[in-house]
Coordinates of C-alpha atoms in Angstrom, one line a residue:
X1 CA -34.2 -29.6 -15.1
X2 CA -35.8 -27.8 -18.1
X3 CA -36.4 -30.0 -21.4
X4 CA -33.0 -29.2 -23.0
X5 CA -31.8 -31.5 -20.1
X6 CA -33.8 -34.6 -20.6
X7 CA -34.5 -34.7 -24.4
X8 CA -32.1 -37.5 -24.9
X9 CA -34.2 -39.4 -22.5
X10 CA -37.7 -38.9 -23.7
X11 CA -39.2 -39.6 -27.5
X12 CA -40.0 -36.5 -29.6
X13 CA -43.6 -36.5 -29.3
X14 CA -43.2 -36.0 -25.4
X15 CA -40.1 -33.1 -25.7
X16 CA -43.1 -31.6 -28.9
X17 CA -46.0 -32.1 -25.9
X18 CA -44.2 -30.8 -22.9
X19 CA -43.1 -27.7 -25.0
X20 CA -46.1 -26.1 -25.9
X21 CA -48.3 -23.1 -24.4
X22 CA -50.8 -23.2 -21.6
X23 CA -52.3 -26.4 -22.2
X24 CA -56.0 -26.0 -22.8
X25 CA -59.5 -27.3 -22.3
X26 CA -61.5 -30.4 -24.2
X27 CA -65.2 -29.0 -24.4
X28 CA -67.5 -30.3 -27.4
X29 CA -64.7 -30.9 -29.7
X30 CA -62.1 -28.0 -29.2
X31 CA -59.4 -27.0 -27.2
X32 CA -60.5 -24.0 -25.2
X33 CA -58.4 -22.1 -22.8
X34 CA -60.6 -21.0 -19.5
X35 CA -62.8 -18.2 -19.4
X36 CA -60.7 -17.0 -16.2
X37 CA -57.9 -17.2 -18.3
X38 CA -56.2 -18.5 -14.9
X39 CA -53.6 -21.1 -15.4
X40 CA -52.1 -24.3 -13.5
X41 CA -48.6 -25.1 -13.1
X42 CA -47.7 -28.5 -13.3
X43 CA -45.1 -29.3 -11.2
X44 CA -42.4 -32.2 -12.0
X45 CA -42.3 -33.7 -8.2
X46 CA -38.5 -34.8 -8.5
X47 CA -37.1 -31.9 -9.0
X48 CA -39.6 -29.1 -7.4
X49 CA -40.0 -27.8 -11.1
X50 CA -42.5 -26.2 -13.9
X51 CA -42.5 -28.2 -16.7
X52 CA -45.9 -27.5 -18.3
X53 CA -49.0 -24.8 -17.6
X54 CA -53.1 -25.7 -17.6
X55 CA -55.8 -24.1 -18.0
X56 CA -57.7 -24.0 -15.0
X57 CA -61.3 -24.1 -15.3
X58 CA -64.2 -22.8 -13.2
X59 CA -67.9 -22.9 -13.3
X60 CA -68.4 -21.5 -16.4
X61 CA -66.1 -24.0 -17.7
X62 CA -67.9 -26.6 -16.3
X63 CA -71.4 -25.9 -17.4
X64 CA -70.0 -25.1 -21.2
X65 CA -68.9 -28.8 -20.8
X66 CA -71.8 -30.5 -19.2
X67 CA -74.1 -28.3 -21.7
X68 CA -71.5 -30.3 -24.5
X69 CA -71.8 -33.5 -23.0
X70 CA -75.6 -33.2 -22.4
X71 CA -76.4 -32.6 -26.6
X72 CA -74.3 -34.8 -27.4
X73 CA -76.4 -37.6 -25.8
X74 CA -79.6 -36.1 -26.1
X75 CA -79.5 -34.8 -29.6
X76 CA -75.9 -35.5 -30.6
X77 CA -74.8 -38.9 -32.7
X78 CA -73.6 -41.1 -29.7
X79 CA -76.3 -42.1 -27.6
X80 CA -78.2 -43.1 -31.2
X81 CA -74.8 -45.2 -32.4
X82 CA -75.0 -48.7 -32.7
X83 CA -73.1 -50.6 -30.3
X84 CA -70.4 -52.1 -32.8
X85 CA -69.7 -48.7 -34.2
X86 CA -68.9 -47.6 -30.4
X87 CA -66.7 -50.9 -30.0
X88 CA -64.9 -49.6 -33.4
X89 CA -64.1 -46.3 -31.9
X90 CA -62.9 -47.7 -28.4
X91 CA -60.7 -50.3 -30.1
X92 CA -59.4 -47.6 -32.3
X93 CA -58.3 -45.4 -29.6
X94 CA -56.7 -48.5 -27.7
X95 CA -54.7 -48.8 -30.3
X96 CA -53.6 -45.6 -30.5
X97 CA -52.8 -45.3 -26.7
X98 CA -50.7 -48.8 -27.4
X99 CA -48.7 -46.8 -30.5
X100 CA -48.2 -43.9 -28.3
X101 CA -47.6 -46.0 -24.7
X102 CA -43.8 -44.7 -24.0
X103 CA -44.6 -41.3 -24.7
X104 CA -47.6 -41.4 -22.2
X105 CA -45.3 -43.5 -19.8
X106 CA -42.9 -40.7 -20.0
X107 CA -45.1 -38.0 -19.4
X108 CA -47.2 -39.8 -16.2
X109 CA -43.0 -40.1 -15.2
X110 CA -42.9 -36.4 -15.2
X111 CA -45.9 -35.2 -13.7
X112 CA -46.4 -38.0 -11.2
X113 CA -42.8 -38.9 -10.2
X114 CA -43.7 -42.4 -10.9
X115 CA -40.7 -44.7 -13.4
X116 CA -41.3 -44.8 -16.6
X117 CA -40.9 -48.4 -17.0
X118 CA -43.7 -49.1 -14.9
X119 CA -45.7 -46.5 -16.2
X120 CA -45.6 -48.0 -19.4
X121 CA -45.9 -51.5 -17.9
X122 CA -48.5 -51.1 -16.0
X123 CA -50.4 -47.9 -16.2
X124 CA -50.5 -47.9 -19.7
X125 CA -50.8 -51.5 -20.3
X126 CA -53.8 -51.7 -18.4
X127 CA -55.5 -48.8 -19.7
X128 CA -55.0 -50.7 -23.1
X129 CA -56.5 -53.7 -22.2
X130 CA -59.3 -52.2 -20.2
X131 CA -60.4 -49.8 -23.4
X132 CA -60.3 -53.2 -25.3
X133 CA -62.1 -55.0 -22.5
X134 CA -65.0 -53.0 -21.9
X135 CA -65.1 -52.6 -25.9
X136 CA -66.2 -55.8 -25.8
X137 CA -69.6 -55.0 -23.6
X138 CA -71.0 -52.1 -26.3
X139 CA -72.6 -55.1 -28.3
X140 CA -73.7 -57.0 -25.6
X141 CA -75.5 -55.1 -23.6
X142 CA -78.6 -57.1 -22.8
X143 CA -82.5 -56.9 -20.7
X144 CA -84.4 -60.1 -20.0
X145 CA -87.8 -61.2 -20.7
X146 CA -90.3 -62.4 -17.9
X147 CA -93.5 -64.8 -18.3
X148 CA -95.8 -62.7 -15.8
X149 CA -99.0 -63.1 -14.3
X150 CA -100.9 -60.5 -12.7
X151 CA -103.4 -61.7 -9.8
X152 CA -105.8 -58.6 -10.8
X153 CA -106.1 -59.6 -14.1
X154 CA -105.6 -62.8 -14.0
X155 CA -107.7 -63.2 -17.7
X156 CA -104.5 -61.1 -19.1
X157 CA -101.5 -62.0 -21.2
X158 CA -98.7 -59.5 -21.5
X159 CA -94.8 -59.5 -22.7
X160 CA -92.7 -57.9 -20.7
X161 CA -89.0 -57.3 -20.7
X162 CA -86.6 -55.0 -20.1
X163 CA -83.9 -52.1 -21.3
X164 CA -80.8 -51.7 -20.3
X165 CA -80.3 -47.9 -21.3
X166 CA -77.5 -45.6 -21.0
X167 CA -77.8 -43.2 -17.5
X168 CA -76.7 -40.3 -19.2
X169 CA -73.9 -37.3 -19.0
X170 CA -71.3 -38.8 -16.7
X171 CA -69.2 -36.6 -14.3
X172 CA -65.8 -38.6 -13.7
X173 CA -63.1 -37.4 -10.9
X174 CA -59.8 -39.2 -10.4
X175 CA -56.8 -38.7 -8.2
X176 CA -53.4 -38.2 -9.2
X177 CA -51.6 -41.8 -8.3
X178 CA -52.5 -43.4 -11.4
X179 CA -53.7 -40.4 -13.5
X180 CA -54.2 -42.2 -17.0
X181 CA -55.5 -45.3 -16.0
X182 CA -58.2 -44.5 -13.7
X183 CA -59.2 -42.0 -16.3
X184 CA -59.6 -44.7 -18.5
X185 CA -61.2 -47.1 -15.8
X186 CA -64.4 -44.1 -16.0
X187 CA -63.9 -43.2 -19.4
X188 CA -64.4 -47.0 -21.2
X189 CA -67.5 -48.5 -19.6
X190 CA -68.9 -45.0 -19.6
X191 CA -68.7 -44.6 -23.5
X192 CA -69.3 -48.6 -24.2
X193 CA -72.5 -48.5 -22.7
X194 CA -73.7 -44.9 -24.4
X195 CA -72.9 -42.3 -21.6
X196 CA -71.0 -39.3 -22.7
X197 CA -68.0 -38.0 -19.9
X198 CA -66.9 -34.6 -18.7
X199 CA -63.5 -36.1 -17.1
X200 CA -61.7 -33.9 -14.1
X201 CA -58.1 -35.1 -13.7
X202 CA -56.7 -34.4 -10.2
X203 CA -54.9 -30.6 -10.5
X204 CA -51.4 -32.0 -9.8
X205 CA -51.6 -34.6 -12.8
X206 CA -53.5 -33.3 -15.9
X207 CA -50.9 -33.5 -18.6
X208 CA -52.1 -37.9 -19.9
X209 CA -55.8 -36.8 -19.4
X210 CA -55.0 -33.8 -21.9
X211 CA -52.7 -36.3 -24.3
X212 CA -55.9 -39.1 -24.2
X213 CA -58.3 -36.4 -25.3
X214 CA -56.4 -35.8 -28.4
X215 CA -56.5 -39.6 -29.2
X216 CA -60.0 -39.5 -28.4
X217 CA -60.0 -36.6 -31.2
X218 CA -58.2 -38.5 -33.4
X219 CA -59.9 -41.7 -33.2
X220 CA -62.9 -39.6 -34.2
X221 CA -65.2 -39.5 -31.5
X222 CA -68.1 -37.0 -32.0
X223 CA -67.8 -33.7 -30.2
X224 CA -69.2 -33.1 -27.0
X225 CA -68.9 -37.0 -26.4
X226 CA -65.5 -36.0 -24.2
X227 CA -65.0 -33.7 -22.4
X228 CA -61.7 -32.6 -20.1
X229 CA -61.8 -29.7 -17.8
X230 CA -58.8 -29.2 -15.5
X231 CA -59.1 -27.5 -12.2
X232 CA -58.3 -27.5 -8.1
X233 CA -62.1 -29.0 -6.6
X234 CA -63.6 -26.0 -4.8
X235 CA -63.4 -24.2 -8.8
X236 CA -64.0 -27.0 -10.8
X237 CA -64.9 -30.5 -8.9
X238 CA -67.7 -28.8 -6.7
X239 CA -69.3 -27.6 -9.7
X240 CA -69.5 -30.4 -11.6
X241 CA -70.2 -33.1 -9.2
X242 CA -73.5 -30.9 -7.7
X243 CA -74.4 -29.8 -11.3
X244 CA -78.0 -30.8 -12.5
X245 CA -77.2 -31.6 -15.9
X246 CA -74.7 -34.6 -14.7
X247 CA -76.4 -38.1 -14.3
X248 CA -73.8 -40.1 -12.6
X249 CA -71.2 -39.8 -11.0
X250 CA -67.8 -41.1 -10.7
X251 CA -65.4 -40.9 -8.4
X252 CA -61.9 -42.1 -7.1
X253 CA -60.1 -40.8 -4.1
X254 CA -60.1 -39.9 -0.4
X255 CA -62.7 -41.0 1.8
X256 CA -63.5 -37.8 3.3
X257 CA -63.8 -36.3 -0.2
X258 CA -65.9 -38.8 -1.5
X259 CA -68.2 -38.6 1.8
X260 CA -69.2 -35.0 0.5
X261 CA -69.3 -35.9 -3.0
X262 CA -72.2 -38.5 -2.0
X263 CA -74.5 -35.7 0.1
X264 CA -73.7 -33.2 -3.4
X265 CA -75.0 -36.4 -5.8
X266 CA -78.1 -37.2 -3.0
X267 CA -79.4 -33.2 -3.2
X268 CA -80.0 -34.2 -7.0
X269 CA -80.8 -37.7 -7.0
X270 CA -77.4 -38.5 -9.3
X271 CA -76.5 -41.3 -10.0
X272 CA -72.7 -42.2 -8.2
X273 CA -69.9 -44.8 -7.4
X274 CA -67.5 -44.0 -5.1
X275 CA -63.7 -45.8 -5.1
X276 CA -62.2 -44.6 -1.9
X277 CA -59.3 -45.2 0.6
X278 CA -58.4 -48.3 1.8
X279 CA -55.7 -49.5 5.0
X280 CA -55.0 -53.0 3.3
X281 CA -54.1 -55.9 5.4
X282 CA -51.4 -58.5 4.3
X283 CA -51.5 -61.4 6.2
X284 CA -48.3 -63.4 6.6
X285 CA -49.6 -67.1 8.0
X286 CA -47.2 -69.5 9.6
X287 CA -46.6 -71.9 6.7
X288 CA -45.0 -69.6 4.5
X289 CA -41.8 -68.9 3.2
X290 CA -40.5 -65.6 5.1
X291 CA -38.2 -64.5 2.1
X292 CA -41.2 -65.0 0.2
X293 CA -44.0 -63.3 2.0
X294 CA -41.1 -60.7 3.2
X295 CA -40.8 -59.8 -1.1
X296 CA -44.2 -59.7 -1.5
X297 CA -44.9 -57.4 2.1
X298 CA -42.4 -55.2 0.3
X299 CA -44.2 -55.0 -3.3
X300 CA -47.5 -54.5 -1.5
X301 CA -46.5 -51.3 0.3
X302 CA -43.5 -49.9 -1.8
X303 CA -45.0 -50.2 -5.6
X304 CA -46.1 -46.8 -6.2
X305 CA -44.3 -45.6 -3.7
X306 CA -47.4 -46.6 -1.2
X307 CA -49.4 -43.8 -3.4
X308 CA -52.4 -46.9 -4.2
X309 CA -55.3 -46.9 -2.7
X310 CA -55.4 -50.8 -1.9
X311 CA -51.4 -50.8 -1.0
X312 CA -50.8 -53.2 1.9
X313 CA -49.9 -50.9 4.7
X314 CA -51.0 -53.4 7.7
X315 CA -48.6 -56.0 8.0
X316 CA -49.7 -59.4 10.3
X317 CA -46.8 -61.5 10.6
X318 CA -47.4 -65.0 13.4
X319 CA -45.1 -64.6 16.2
X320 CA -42.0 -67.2 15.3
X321 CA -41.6 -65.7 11.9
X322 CA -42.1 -61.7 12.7
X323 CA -38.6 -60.5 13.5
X324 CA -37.0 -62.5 10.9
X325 CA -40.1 -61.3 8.1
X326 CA -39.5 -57.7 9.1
X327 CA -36.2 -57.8 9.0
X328 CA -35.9 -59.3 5.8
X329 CA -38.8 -56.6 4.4
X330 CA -36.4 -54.0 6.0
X331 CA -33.6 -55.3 3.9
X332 CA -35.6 -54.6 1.0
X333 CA -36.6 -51.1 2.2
X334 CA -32.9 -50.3 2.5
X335 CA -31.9 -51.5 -1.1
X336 CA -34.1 -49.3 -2.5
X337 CA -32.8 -46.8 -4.4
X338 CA -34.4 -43.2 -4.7
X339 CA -34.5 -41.0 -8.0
X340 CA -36.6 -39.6 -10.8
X341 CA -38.1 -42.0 -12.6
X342 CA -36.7 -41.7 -15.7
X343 CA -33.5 -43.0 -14.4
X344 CA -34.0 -46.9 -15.0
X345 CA -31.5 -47.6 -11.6
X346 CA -34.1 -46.0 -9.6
X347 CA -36.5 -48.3 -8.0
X348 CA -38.7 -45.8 -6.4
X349 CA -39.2 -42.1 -7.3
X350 CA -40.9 -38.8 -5.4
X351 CA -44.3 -38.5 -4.1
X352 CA -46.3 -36.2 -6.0
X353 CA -46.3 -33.0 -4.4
X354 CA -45.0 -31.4 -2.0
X355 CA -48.5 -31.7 0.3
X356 CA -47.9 -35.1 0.4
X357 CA -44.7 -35.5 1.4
X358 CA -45.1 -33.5 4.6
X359 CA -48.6 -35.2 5.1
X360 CA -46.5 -38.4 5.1
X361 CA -43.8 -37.4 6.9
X362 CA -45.9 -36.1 10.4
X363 CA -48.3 -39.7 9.8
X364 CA -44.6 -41.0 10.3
X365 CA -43.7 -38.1 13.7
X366 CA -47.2 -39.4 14.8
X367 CA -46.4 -43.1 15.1
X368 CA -42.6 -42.3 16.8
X369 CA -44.8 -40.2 19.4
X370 CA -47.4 -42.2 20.2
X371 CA -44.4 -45.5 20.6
X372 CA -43.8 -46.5 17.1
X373 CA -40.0 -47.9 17.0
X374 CA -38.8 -46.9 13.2
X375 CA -36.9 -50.3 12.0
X376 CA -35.9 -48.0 8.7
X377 CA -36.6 -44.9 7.2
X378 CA -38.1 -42.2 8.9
X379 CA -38.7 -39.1 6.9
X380 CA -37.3 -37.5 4.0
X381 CA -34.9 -38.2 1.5
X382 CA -32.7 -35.5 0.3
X383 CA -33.1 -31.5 0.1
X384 CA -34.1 -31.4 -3.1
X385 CA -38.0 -33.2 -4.6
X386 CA -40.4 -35.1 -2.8
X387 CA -39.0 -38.0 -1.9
X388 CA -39.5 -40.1 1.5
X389 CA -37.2 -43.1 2.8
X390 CA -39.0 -46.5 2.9
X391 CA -40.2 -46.3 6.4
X392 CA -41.2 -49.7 8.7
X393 CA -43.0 -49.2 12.0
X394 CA -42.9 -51.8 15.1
X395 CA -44.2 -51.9 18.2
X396 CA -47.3 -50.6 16.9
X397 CA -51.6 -51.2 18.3
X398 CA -54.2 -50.8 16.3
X399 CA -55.1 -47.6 18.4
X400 CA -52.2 -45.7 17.0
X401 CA -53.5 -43.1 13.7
X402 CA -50.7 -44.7 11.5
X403 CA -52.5 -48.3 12.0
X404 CA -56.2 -46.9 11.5
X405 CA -55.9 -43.9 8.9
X406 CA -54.6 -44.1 5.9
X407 CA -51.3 -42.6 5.1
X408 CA -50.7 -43.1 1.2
X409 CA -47.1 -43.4 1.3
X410 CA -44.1 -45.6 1.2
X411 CA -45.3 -45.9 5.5
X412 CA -45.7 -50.1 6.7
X413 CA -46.9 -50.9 10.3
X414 CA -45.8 -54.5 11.2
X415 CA -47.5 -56.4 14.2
X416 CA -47.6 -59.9 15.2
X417 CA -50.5 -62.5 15.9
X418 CA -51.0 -65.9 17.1
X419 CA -53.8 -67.6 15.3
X420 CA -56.5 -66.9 12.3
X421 CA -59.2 -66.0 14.8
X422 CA -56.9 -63.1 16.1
X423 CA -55.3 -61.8 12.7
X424 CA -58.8 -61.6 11.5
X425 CA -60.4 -59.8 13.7
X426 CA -57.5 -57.2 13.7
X427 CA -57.3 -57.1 9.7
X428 CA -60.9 -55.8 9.9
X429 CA -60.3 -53.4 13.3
X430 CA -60.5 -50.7 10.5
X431 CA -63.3 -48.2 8.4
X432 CA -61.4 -49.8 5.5
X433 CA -61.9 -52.6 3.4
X434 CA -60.7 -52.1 -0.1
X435 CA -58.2 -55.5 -0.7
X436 CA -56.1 -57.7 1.5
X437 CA -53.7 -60.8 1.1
X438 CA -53.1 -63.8 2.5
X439 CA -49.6 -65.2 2.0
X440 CA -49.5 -69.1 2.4
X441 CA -49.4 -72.9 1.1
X442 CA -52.2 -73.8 3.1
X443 CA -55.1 -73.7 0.9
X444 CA -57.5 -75.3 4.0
X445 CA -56.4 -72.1 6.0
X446 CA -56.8 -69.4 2.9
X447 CA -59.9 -70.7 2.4
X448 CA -60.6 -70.6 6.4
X449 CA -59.9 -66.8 6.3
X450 CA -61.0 -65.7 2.9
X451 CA -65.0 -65.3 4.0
X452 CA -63.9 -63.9 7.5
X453 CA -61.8 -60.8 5.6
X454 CA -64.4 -57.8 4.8
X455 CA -62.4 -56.7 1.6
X456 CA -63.5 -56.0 -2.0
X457 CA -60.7 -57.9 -3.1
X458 CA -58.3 -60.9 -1.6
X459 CA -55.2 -61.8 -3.1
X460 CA -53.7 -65.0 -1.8
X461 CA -49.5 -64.7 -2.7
X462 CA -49.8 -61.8 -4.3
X463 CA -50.7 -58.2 -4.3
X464 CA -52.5 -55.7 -6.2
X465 CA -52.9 -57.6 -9.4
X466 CA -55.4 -56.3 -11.2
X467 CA -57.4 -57.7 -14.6
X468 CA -60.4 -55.7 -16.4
X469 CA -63.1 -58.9 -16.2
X470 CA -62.2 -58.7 -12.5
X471 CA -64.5 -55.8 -10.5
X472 CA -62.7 -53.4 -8.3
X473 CA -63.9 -51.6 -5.0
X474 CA -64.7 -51.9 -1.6
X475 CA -66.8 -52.8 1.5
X476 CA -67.1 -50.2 4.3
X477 CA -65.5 -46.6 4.2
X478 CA -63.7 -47.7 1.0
X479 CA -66.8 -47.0 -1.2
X480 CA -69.7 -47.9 -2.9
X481 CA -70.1 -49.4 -6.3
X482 CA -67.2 -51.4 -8.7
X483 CA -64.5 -50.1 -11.5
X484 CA -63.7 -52.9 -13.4
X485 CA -65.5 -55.9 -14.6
X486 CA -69.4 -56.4 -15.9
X487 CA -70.0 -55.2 -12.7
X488 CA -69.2 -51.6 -13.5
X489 CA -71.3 -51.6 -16.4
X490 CA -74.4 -51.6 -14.3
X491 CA -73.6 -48.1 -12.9
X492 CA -73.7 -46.1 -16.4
X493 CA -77.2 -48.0 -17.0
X494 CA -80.7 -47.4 -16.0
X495 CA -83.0 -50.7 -16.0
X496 CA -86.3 -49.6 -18.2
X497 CA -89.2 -52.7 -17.4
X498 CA -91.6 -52.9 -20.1
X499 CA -95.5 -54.2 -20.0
X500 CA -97.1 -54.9 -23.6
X501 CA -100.6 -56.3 -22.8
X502 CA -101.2 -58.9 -26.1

């Protein structure tokens, strides 16, 4: 499917985008194609074909950018800019994401596999109101003052306070299941609170990191402020998470990949945040309506086609509601119909690479082998893209690898319990703990289980809502830090005390 086949589909600023060269590099303020002069292509997952090239950067990339991003907050304009002119700018590039929000909806369609509608919906919605949200913090970013004594000098009088100063030249890394709006998740505390950003997008998704950084032009953020350098992570992530010049770090994605991201920051003291995998639990108590919590099971491990990090891949149903819970779920599972997702009948699209598909299909021939009844789906869908069938898994234990690791795909494993004490203890038999829900009228019993659930976020009858005021990350193996919220703030500042003896 070339462009000449979707045109009547997309709007002319996306056919305009997609048709262009080798998409290049954001470093200080121009578009740069890679010293290598290597290239990326940028595969459309739904129908195994080339519909843009990247640039793909290496080291020397990387340290032109970081060099950018480091003058323009030591000498450059931003780091000196008054907080309400860096509110101006933000809100002036959320608007500008908002004018342009199909467009970007249809592109993240075409390089993630993802529908449009809820690209547009959700990815792009979000991003809008985060970029407004933490807008909001540039002019209220506060220290506090302190009436000391000190017992040494106890004849003494002092002021002291503190500042709350930018950390410096941020290196942010995101994945390629919601390619926009994680970028934005880094990007918008990072630049309300002073920072300035060299921004990786994952290899496989680059093309709405590359469309945001000509907003960000356009909006007229200084150069050097922004940087975007594509490139696979031994070439380009490696580099740029270990390089001296980088302050903080940023990162989204596996757990193993964030492990060595950590020991890279810790050899240079940098600063870092990790958002990592997750194996959410949604808990299904006995009170509740099995059509309902069987709808929301389904939107917890379909949306995204399983590709979130916090997706509810664990489901705990009570023993006299199971069968008819899963069943109802599987119901769901069947209904769904597979296709690209610009096609508004299709209700879930491809998984975004090849890679992944296979990776999810063998999680799937490991549960079958180790005793794993399939109640529907099973493996691949079709000859032709990356897409996999809906796939529920019973007779499951919480030994089995498609119970403890996490698969990132349209995969649920569905086991029964008898009481809160039980479905407790096996909702945290896991490294994980990103999110979970409970599903249930019985506010004593939600309440009961909400402080026994080790989880960065609980949803009670629903599932991976999301709101910018609300922080975002997790306990255990799922990371270390929060996206989202005045929480996340504290991560792109350093806290400066201050003694004036009077």
């Amino acid at each position: 499917m070339n462009i000449s086949d979707i045109k009547h589909l997309i709007t002319d600023r996306t056919a305009k985008f997609l048709a262009r060269g080798t998409h290049p590099l954001l470093i200080d303020g121009q578009w740069v194609q890679a010293e290598s002069g290597q290239t990326i292509d940028v595969i459309n997952p739904a129908n195994e074909e080339v519909i843009a090239k990247v640039a793909s950067a290496g080291k020397a990339d990387v340290d032109k950018a970081v060099a950018a991003a480091r003058r323009a907050f030591d000498q450059g304009p931003w780091s000196k800019m008054r907080g309400a002119e860096r509110e101006r700018l933000l809100m002036k590039l959320a608007d500008l994401l908002e004018a342009n929000a199909q467009s970007f909806a249809e592109v993240e369609s075409l390089d993630n596999g993802k529908s449009a509608g809820m690209a547009q919906a959700v990815d792009v919605a979000v991003a809008v109101d985060t970029i407004r949200y933490m807008a909001g913090w540039a002019t209220k970013i506060e220290g506090a003052t302190s009436d000391i004594s000190v017992p040494f000098a106890p004849q003494a009088e002092f002021v002291t306070f503190t500042r709350r100063e930018a950390v410096g030249v941020v290196a942010a890394v995101v994945p390629w299941n919601f390619p926009l709006l994680l970028a934005v998740w880094k990007l918008a505390p990072a630049l309300a609170t002073g920072c300035t950003v060299v921004l990786k997008p994952a290899e496989q998704t680059p093309l709405t990191a590359i469309m945001l950084g000509e907003l960000i032009a356009e909006a007229g953020f200084p150069p050097g402020v922004v940087n975007i350098i594509v490139g696979d992570g031994p070439s380009a992530g490696a580099p740029l998470v270990s390089h001296p010049g980088v302050d903080k770090v940023s990162f989204t994605g596996s757990t193993e990949v964030g492990k060595l991201i950590g020991k890279a920051a810790v050899e240079n003291m940098t600063r870092f945040t990790l958002e990592l995998g997750g194996k959410s639990p949604v808990i299904v108590l006995d009170d509740c309506d099995p059509a309902t919590a069987a709808a929301g099971a389904a939107q917890a491990i379909f949306f995204n086609h399983g590709q979130v990090c916090c997706a509810g891949s664990r489901l705990y149903v009570q023993k006299k509601m199971f069968d008819r819970v899963v069943a109802d779920v599987a119901d769901i599972a069947k209904s769904m119909a597979l296709g690209h997702g610009l096609d508004p009948a299709s209700r879930m699209g491809p998984l975004v690479s090849r890679e992944q598909m296979d990776r999810v299909c063998n999680y799937i021939n490991i549960g079958m082998s180790q005793g794993a009844n399939v109640v529907t789906g099973g493996g691949r869908a079709g000859e032709k893209g990356y897409y996999v069938q809906p796939t529920i898994l019973t007779n499951v234990n919480a030994d089995m690898r498609v119970v403890q690791e996490e698969i990132f795909g349209p995969v649920l494993t569905a086991m029964p319990y008898d009481d809160i004490e039980e479905v407790a203890a096996l909702a945290n038999n896991t490294h994980f703990g990103l999110g979970a829900s409970i599903w249930s009228n019985n506010l004593s019993k939600v309440h009961r289980l909400i402080p026994k659930i080790k989880a960065g976020t609980v949803w009670v009858n629903c599932h991976s809502m999301l709101n910018p005021a609300m922080p975002f990350g997790g306990y255990k193996q799922s990371g270390i830090g929060r996206d989202l919220g005045k929480a996340s703030l504290d991560s792109y500042l350093e806290t400066k005390s201050v003694y004036i003896a009077v």
